[in-house]
mmCIF file of C-alpha atoms in Angstrom:
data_model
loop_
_atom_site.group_PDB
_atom_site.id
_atom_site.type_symbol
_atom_site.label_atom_id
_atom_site.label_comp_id
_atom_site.label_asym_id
_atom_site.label_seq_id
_atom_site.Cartn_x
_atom_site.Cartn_y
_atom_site.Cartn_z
ATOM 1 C CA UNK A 1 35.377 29.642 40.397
ATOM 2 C CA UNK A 2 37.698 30.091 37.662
ATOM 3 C CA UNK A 3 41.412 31.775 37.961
ATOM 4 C CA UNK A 4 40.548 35.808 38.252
ATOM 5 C CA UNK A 5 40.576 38.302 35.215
ATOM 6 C CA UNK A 6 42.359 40.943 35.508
ATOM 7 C CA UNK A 7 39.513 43.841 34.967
ATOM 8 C CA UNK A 8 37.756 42.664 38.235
ATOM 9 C CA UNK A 9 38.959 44.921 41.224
ATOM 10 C CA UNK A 10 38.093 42.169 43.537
ATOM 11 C CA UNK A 11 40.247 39.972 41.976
ATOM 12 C CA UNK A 12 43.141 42.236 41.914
ATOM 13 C CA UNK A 13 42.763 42.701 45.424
ATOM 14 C CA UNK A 14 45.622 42.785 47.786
ATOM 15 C CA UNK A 15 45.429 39.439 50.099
ATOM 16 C CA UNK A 16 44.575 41.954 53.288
ATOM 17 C CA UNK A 17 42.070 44.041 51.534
ATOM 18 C CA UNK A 18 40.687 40.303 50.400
ATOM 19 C CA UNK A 19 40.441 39.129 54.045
ATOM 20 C CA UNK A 20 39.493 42.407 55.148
ATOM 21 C CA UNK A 21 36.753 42.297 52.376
ATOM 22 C CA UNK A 22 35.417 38.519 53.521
ATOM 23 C CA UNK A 23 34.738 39.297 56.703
ATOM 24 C CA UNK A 24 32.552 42.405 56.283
ATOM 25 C CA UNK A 25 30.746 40.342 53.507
ATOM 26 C CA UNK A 26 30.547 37.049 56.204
ATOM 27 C CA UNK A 27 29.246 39.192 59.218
ATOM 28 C CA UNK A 28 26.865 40.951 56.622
ATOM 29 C CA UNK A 29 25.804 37.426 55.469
ATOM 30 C CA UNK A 30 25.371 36.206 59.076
ATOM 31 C CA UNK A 31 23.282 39.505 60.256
ATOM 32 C CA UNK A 32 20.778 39.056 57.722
ATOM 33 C CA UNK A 33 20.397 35.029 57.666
ATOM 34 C CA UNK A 34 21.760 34.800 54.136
ATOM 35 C CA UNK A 35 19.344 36.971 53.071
ATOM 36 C CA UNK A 36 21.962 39.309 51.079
ATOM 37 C CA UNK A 37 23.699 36.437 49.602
ATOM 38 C CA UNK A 38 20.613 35.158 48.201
ATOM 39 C CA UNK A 39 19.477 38.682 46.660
ATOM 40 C CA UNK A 40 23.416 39.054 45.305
ATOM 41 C CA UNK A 41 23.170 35.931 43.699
ATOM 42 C CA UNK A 42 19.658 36.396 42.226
ATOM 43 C CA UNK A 43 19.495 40.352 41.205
ATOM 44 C CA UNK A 44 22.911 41.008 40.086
ATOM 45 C CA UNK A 45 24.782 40.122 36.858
ATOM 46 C CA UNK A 46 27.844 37.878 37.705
ATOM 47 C CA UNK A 47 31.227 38.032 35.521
ATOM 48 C CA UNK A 48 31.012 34.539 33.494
ATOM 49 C CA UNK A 49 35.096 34.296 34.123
ATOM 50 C CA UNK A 50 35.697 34.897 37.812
ATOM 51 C CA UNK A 51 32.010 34.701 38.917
ATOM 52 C CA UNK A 52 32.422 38.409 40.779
ATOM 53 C CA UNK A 53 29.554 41.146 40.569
ATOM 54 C CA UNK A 54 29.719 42.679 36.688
ATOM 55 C CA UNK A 55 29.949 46.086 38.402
ATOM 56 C CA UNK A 56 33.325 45.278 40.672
ATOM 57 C CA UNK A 57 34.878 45.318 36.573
ATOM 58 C CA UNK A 58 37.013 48.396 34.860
ATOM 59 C CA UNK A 59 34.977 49.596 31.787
ATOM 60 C CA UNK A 60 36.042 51.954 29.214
ATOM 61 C CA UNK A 61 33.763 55.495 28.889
ATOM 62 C CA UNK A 62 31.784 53.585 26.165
ATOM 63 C CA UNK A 63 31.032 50.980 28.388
ATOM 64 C CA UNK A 64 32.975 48.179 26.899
ATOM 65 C CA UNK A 65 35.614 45.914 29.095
ATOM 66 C CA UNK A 66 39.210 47.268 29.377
ATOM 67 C CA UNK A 67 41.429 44.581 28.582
#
């Protein structure tokens, strides 16, 4: 994974809220057998710069990127 962008609220993430955030998405991983992580990683759109879920990023009201 690249170095984070800076529209990405995951990226701009405290480092408590980011370990906080990890392990309610490993125990979610573990409860369903991977299951979620698969479906993540095959159903949503992924940011080409930090690799985080499109949706996680700031966007202006028409929809572009705020930079």
């Amino acid at each position: 994974m690249a170095s984070g962008c800076r529209d990405c609220s995951t990226c701009t993430k405290s480092g408590l809220g980011t370990l906080a955030q990890a392990i309610v998405v490993g125990v979610l991983y573990l409860c369903t057998l991977g299951i979620a992580y698969l479906a993540k990683r095959a159903v949503r759109r992924h940011c080409p710069q930090c690799g985080h879920v499109l949706s996680r990023h700031a966007r202006r009201a028409d929809g572009s990127f705020r930079d």
